[in-house]
Coordinates of C-alpha atoms and ligand atoms in Angstrom, one line a residue:
M1 CA -3.0 132.2 -18.5
A2 CA -3.1 133.8 -15.1
R3 CA -4.9 136.4 -12.9
I4 CA -2.3 138.7 -11.7
T5 CA -2.7 140.3 -8.1
L6 CA -0.8 143.4 -7.1
D7 CA -0.8 143.6 -3.1
N8 CA 0.3 146.7 -1.5
L9 CA 2.5 147.2 -4.3
A10 CA 4.8 150.3 -4.2
H11 CA 8.2 151.3 -5.7
S12 CA 11.0 153.7 -5.2
Y13 CA 14.3 153.8 -7.0
L14 CA 15.9 155.1 -3.9
T15 CA 17.3 153.0 -1.3
Y16 CA 15.9 155.6 1.6
P17 CA 12.9 156.8 0.1
R18 CA 11.8 160.0 2.5
G19 CA 8.1 160.6 1.4
P20 CA 5.6 159.8 -1.3
E21 CA 7.1 162.0 -3.9
D22 CA 10.3 159.6 -3.9
F23 CA 8.0 156.7 -5.2
A24 CA 8.0 156.3 -8.8
L25 CA 4.9 153.9 -8.0
K26 CA 2.7 154.7 -5.3
E27 CA 0.8 152.2 -3.2
L28 CA -1.4 150.0 -5.4
N29 CA -3.8 147.1 -4.9
H30 CA -5.4 145.6 -7.9
D31 CA -6.4 142.3 -9.7
W32 CA -5.6 142.0 -13.3
A33 CA -8.6 139.3 -14.5
D34 CA -7.6 136.6 -16.3
G35 CA -7.8 136.7 -20.1
E36 CA -8.6 140.4 -19.9
A37 CA -7.0 143.0 -22.4
Y38 CA -5.8 146.0 -20.5
A39 CA -4.2 149.3 -21.5
L40 CA -2.1 151.2 -19.3
L41 CA -2.2 154.8 -20.2
G42 CA -0.6 157.8 -19.0
A43 CA 1.9 160.6 -19.6
S44 CA 5.7 160.0 -19.9
G45 CA 7.4 159.5 -16.5
C46 CA 4.1 158.4 -14.8
G47 CA 5.3 155.0 -13.7
K48 CA 3.8 152.7 -16.6
S49 CA 7.1 151.0 -17.4
T50 CA 8.0 150.7 -13.6
L51 CA 4.5 148.8 -13.1
L52 CA 5.2 146.7 -16.0
N53 CA 8.7 145.6 -15.2
I54 CA 7.6 144.5 -11.7
I55 CA 4.8 142.4 -13.2
S56 CA 7.3 140.9 -15.6
G57 CA 10.1 140.4 -12.9
L58 CA 12.8 142.6 -14.4
L59 CA 12.3 144.9 -11.4
I60 CA 11.9 143.8 -7.7
P61 CA 9.3 146.3 -5.9
S62 CA 10.6 147.8 -2.7
Q63 CA 7.2 147.1 -1.0
G64 CA 4.5 144.5 -1.5
R65 CA 3.7 141.5 -3.3
V66 CA 3.0 140.2 -7.1
L67 CA 0.7 137.0 -7.3
F68 CA 0.0 134.8 -10.3
D69 CA -3.1 132.9 -9.8
G70 CA -2.3 133.4 -6.0
R71 CA 1.2 132.2 -6.2
D72 CA 3.7 134.8 -4.8
V73 CA 6.3 135.5 -7.7
T74 CA 7.4 138.9 -6.2
T75 CA 11.0 137.8 -6.4
A76 CA 10.8 135.0 -9.0
P77 CA 12.9 135.5 -12.3
T78 CA 11.4 136.5 -15.2
A79 CA 12.0 133.1 -17.0
E80 CA 10.0 131.3 -14.1
R81 CA 6.8 133.6 -14.6
N82 CA 6.2 132.3 -18.2
I83 CA 5.4 135.7 -19.7
A84 CA 6.2 137.3 -23.2
Q85 CA 7.1 140.9 -22.9
V86 CA 7.8 143.3 -25.9
F87 CA 9.3 146.7 -25.3
Q88 CA 9.5 150.0 -27.2
F89 CA 12.7 149.6 -28.9
P90 CA 13.6 146.2 -31.0
V91 CA 15.2 143.3 -29.1
V92 CA 16.3 140.9 -32.0
Y93 CA 19.4 138.8 -32.9
D94 CA 21.1 140.6 -35.8
T95 CA 22.8 137.4 -36.8
M96 CA 19.9 135.2 -37.1
T97 CA 17.2 135.1 -39.8
V98 CA 13.5 136.6 -39.2
R99 CA 12.3 133.1 -39.2
Q100 CA 15.0 132.1 -36.4
N101 CA 14.5 134.9 -34.5
L102 CA 10.7 134.3 -34.6
A103 CA 11.3 130.5 -33.6
F104 CA 13.7 131.2 -30.7
P105 CA 11.5 131.4 -27.8
L106 CA 9.6 128.0 -29.2
K107 CA 13.0 126.4 -29.8
N108 CA 14.1 127.4 -26.5
R109 CA 11.3 125.4 -24.9
G110 CA 11.9 122.3 -26.8
M111 CA 9.1 122.4 -29.1
E112 CA 9.2 119.9 -32.2
A113 CA 10.0 121.3 -35.6
A114 CA 6.8 121.0 -37.5
E115 CA 5.0 123.0 -34.7
I116 CA 7.6 125.4 -34.6
A117 CA 7.2 125.9 -38.5
R118 CA 3.5 126.3 -38.3
R119 CA 3.5 128.9 -35.4
V120 CA 6.3 130.9 -37.3
Q121 CA 4.2 131.0 -40.7
K122 CA 1.2 132.4 -38.7
V123 CA 3.2 135.1 -36.9
A124 CA 5.1 135.9 -39.9
A125 CA 1.6 136.4 -41.7
M126 CA 0.4 138.5 -38.6
I127 CA 3.2 141.3 -38.9
D128 CA 3.4 141.0 -42.6
M129 CA 7.1 139.7 -42.9
E130 CA 6.3 136.4 -44.9
A131 CA 8.4 137.6 -47.8
Q132 CA 11.5 138.5 -45.4
L133 CA 11.5 135.2 -43.3
D134 CA 14.8 134.0 -44.6
R135 CA 16.6 137.5 -44.6
K136 CA 19.1 138.1 -41.6
A137 CA 17.6 140.9 -38.9
R138 CA 20.8 142.9 -39.8
G139 CA 20.1 145.6 -42.2
L140 CA 16.4 145.5 -41.6
T141 CA 14.9 148.9 -40.8
A142 CA 14.1 149.6 -37.1
D143 CA 10.6 149.3 -38.0
A144 CA 11.0 145.9 -39.3
K145 CA 13.1 144.8 -36.3
Q146 CA 10.4 146.3 -34.0
K147 CA 7.7 143.8 -35.8
I148 CA 10.2 140.9 -35.5
S149 CA 9.9 141.7 -31.7
L150 CA 6.5 142.1 -31.7
G151 CA 6.3 138.5 -33.4
R152 CA 8.5 136.9 -30.7
G153 CA 6.1 138.3 -28.2
M154 CA 3.1 136.9 -29.7
V155 CA 4.3 133.3 -31.0
R156 CA 3.8 131.6 -27.7
E157 CA 0.5 130.4 -26.9
D158 CA 1.0 129.2 -23.6
V159 CA 2.1 132.2 -21.8
N160 CA 0.7 133.6 -18.3
A161 CA 0.3 137.2 -20.0
L162 CA 1.6 139.3 -22.7
L163 CA 3.0 142.6 -21.8
F164 CA 3.4 145.3 -24.2
D165 CA 5.5 148.5 -23.3
E166 CA 4.6 151.1 -26.0
P167 CA 5.5 148.6 -28.7
L168 CA 4.2 150.6 -31.8
T169 CA 6.4 153.9 -31.2
V170 CA 8.9 153.1 -34.0
I171 CA 6.1 151.7 -36.2
D172 CA 5.1 153.8 -39.1
P173 CA 1.4 155.2 -38.7
H174 CA -0.1 152.9 -41.1
M175 CA 1.3 149.8 -40.0
K176 CA 0.3 150.7 -36.5
W177 CA -3.4 150.3 -37.1
E178 CA -2.6 147.1 -38.7
L179 CA -0.4 145.7 -35.9
R180 CA -3.0 146.9 -33.4
T181 CA -5.9 144.9 -35.2
Q182 CA -3.5 141.9 -35.0
L183 CA -3.2 142.1 -31.3
K184 CA -6.9 142.4 -30.9
K185 CA -7.2 139.5 -32.8
L186 CA -4.7 137.4 -31.1
H187 CA -6.3 138.4 -28.0
H188 CA -9.9 137.4 -29.2
D189 CA -8.3 133.9 -30.6
F190 CA -6.2 133.1 -27.5
G191 CA -7.6 134.8 -24.5
H192 CA -4.2 135.9 -23.0
T193 CA -3.8 138.3 -20.3
M194 CA -2.7 141.3 -21.9
I195 CA -1.3 144.5 -20.6
Y196 CA -0.7 147.2 -23.3
V197 CA 1.2 150.3 -22.2
T198 CA 0.8 153.4 -24.1
H199 CA 0.8 157.4 -23.8
D200 CA -2.0 157.5 -26.3
Q201 CA -5.5 157.7 -25.7
T202 CA -6.7 156.2 -29.2
E203 CA -4.6 153.5 -28.7
A204 CA -5.5 152.6 -25.3
L205 CA -9.3 153.2 -25.9
T206 CA -9.4 151.0 -29.3
F207 CA -7.2 148.4 -27.7
A208 CA -8.4 147.6 -24.5
D209 CA -11.6 146.2 -22.6
K210 CA -10.4 148.2 -19.4
V211 CA -8.3 151.1 -19.3
V212 CA -5.7 151.6 -16.4
V213 CA -5.1 155.5 -15.9
M214 CA -2.0 156.4 -14.2
H215 CA -0.9 159.8 -13.3
D216 CA 2.2 160.8 -11.3
G217 CA 3.1 157.2 -9.9
R218 CA -0.5 156.5 -8.9
V219 CA -3.5 154.6 -10.7
V220 CA -6.2 157.1 -10.6
Q221 CA -9.0 155.1 -12.6
I222 CA -9.4 151.8 -14.0
G223 CA -12.6 151.5 -16.1
T224 CA -14.1 151.0 -19.5
P225 CA -13.6 153.4 -22.1
Q226 CA -17.3 154.6 -21.5
D227 CA -16.4 154.9 -17.8
L228 CA -13.8 157.2 -18.2
F229 CA -15.5 159.2 -20.8
E230 CA -18.8 159.8 -18.5
R231 CA -17.5 159.5 -15.1
P232 CA -13.8 160.4 -14.8
A233 CA -12.5 159.6 -11.1
H234 CA -10.0 162.3 -11.2
T235 CA -9.4 165.5 -13.0
F236 CA -6.6 164.1 -14.7
V237 CA -8.7 161.6 -16.4
G238 CA -11.0 164.3 -17.5
Y239 CA -8.5 166.5 -19.5
F240 CA -6.3 163.7 -20.4
I241 CA -8.9 161.6 -22.3
G242 CA -11.1 163.1 -24.6
S243 CA -10.2 165.5 -27.5
P244 CA -10.6 168.3 -26.4
G245 CA -10.6 167.2 -22.7
M246 CA -12.7 168.0 -20.1
N247 CA -13.6 171.6 -18.9
L248 CA -13.2 172.3 -15.4
F249 CA -15.0 175.3 -13.7
D250 CA -14.1 176.9 -10.2
A251 CA -17.0 176.4 -8.2
T252 CA -18.5 177.0 -4.8
L253 CA -21.4 174.5 -3.9
D254 CA -24.5 176.5 -2.1
A255 CA -25.3 174.7 1.2
T256 CA -28.6 176.3 1.2
S257 CA -29.7 174.0 -1.6
N258 CA -27.8 171.1 0.0
G259 CA -25.1 171.1 -2.7
R260 CA -27.6 171.1 -5.9
H261 CA -26.6 174.5 -7.0
A262 CA -23.1 175.6 -7.7
R263 CA -21.8 179.1 -7.9
I264 CA -19.5 179.7 -11.0
G265 CA -18.1 183.1 -11.6
D266 CA -21.1 185.3 -11.0
A267 CA -23.7 182.6 -12.1
T268 CA -25.6 179.9 -10.4
V269 CA -25.7 176.6 -12.0
D270 CA -28.4 173.9 -11.3
L271 CA -26.4 170.7 -11.1
T272 CA -29.7 168.7 -10.9
Q273 CA -28.5 166.4 -8.1
P274 CA -27.1 167.1 -4.7
Y275 CA -23.3 166.9 -3.8
A276 CA -21.9 166.5 -0.4
A277 CA -18.8 168.6 -0.9
T278 CA -17.9 171.6 1.3
G279 CA -15.5 174.7 0.1
R280 CA -14.2 175.1 -3.2
V281 CA -14.7 172.5 -5.7
Q282 CA -14.5 171.9 -9.5
V283 CA -17.4 171.2 -11.8
G284 CA -16.2 169.2 -14.9
V285 CA -18.1 169.2 -18.0
R286 CA -16.9 167.6 -21.4
P287 CA -17.0 169.8 -24.5
E288 CA -19.8 167.2 -25.7
F289 CA -22.0 168.4 -22.8
I290 CA -21.6 172.3 -23.2
R291 CA -24.8 173.9 -24.8
L292 CA -24.6 177.2 -26.3
A293 CA -27.3 179.8 -25.6
A294 CA -28.4 183.4 -26.4
G295 CA -30.0 185.0 -23.3
G296 CA -31.9 182.9 -20.5
D297 CA -30.2 181.0 -17.7
G298 CA -26.4 180.0 -18.2
I299 CA -22.9 181.1 -17.5
P300 CA -22.0 184.5 -19.6
A301 CA -19.7 183.4 -22.5
Q302 CA -18.1 185.1 -25.6
I303 CA -17.1 182.7 -28.5
T304 CA -13.5 183.5 -29.5
R305 CA -13.0 180.9 -32.2
I306 CA -14.7 178.2 -34.3
E307 CA -12.7 175.0 -35.7
D308 CA -14.3 172.8 -38.3
V309 CA -12.9 169.5 -37.7
G310 CA -15.1 167.6 -40.1
R311 CA -17.7 165.5 -38.2
H312 CA -18.1 168.4 -35.8
K313 CA -17.3 171.9 -34.9
I314 CA -15.0 172.7 -32.0
V315 CA -16.4 176.3 -30.4
R316 CA -13.7 177.9 -28.1
L317 CA -15.3 180.3 -25.8
H318 CA -14.2 182.6 -22.7
A319 CA -16.6 181.9 -19.8
A320 CA -16.2 182.1 -15.9
G321 CA -12.8 183.7 -16.3
R322 CA -11.1 180.7 -18.4
D323 CA -10.9 179.1 -21.9
I324 CA -13.3 176.3 -22.7
S325 CA -14.4 174.4 -25.5
A326 CA -17.8 173.0 -26.6
L327 CA -18.2 170.4 -29.3
I328 CA -21.2 171.3 -31.8
G329 CA -22.6 168.3 -33.8
E330 CA -22.4 168.5 -37.7
G331 CA -26.4 169.6 -38.1
E332 CA -26.5 171.7 -34.9
A333 CA -26.6 175.6 -35.2
I334 CA -24.2 177.8 -33.4
P335 CA -26.6 180.8 -32.5
A336 CA -24.8 184.1 -33.7
D337 CA -25.7 186.0 -30.7
T338 CA -24.5 183.2 -28.3
D339 CA -23.6 185.0 -24.8
R340 CA -24.1 182.1 -22.7
I341 CA -23.3 178.3 -22.1
T342 CA -25.4 175.6 -20.2
F343 CA -24.6 172.1 -18.9
A344 CA -26.3 169.1 -20.2
P345 CA -27.3 167.6 -16.7
Q346 CA -26.0 164.0 -17.8
G347 CA -22.6 165.6 -18.6
V348 CA -21.8 167.2 -15.1
N349 CA -19.3 165.6 -12.8
V350 CA -17.9 167.6 -9.4
Y351 CA -14.5 167.3 -7.9
A352 CA -13.2 167.8 -4.6
D353 CA -9.2 168.0 -4.3
D354 CA -9.5 166.4 -7.8
W355 CA -11.5 163.4 -7.0
R356 CA -14.8 163.0 -8.2
V357 CA -17.5 163.4 -5.8
A358 CA -20.5 161.0 -6.3
P359 CA -24.0 162.9 -6.1
G360 CA -26.2 162.2 -3.5
G361 CA -28.1 158.9 -4.6
E362 CA -25.7 157.7 -7.1
S363 CA -24.9 153.8 -6.7
R364 CA -21.3 153.0 -6.7
Ligands
ADP1 P1 6.8 155.6 -17.9 O1 6.9 154.4 -18.5 O2 5.3 156.2 -17.6 O3 7.1 156.6 -19.0 P2 8.8 155.0 -15.6 O4 8.2 154.0 -15.2 O5 9.7 154.8 -16.7 O6 7.6 156.1 -16.6 O7 9.3 156.1 -14.7 C1 8.6 156.6 -13.7 C2 9.6 157.6 -13.0 O8 10.4 156.6 -12.3 C3 10.2 158.6 -13.5 O9 10.3 159.7 -12.9 C4 11.7 158.1 -13.9 O10 12.4 159.1 -14.1 C5 11.9 157.2 -12.8 N1 12.8 156.0 -13.2 C6 12.5 155.2 -14.0 N2 13.5 154.3 -14.1 C7 14.3 154.8 -13.2 C8 15.5 154.0 -12.9 N3 16.2 152.9 -13.3 N4 16.1 154.6 -11.8 C9 15.7 155.8 -11.2 N5 14.8 156.4 -11.5 C10 14.0 155.7 -12.6
MG2 MG1 8.0 153.9 -20.3

């Protein structure tokens, strides 16, 4: 197991990049703590695989260094890094049996037969393929082959890190949940450093201790699921995570109140804390923190639709010139004469140029 350090790392697939927009991965400094389970989350094309392949050695970065426990491995081949990587699509030996496929990484390292048999049996149980151990991989479904790939990734106990690049894409939904549970258990039992790439927030939030959110080649936030929910560091995190995502209101902070009051549309809202940002900003409020009101203070709003989604209702509204969403709990009433919204103070975040501005007095 290893701590993985990314030092001044950046990558462009072009030989002569002209500017930041030519970088698939923009400059990044980060330590992946030894033994932690991370999810790398972002939309397709944001640079997740690029970053993972640099860590595994499939790709040499155009700038910066990769260190394993302080040792520079930037140009070291994959085999020397002692990691296991599982890709989106199956990589299996068709002419080998499932058992031989699973045993391959261990045999390669000269492990004795009894130990190989023990590990293969254990992994076969984890991926639910004990009954197919003696079948040839050829002729198995894509789903089954991907489970073999996963098994091969999990079979070694002595790796520096386990890297998964959207490994459950071709797995059927029911099995997804089961395999994710097994991966979590594997992490719990062996404490490997794990990096799990996904574009699916549910997968990321259920798998990881820490989620690394990427957007457009940049890491925009690294935090616990709770951090990402309560304090999105970037507007992208706000709307990408959460269902529905965070509402964003164009706003102007009022200087005479030291930035404690914001002008949103025709309304003035008390943010309850001062913010040191000038000019146009955005106020972000998750649907969970929007309150409905009839009369009194707040931003004028009209309900356009109510969706019952089981444990709560999603109320769609039009307010301050935009469409927004509010989440209303099961037992809570929706006033028939709702004509405004207010914000629960703990749910207010302020953004300038898409980055969160900490309120005065917040310790960081
Ligand atoms: P993700 O895994 O998040 O979907 P990638 O890391 O695969 O994103 O891609 C990031 C960006 O780099 C994309 O714009 C993609 O088109 C580009 N890219 C990826 N691989 C290559 C490559 N081999 N050559 C050139 N551009 C690439
Ligand atoms: Mg990818």
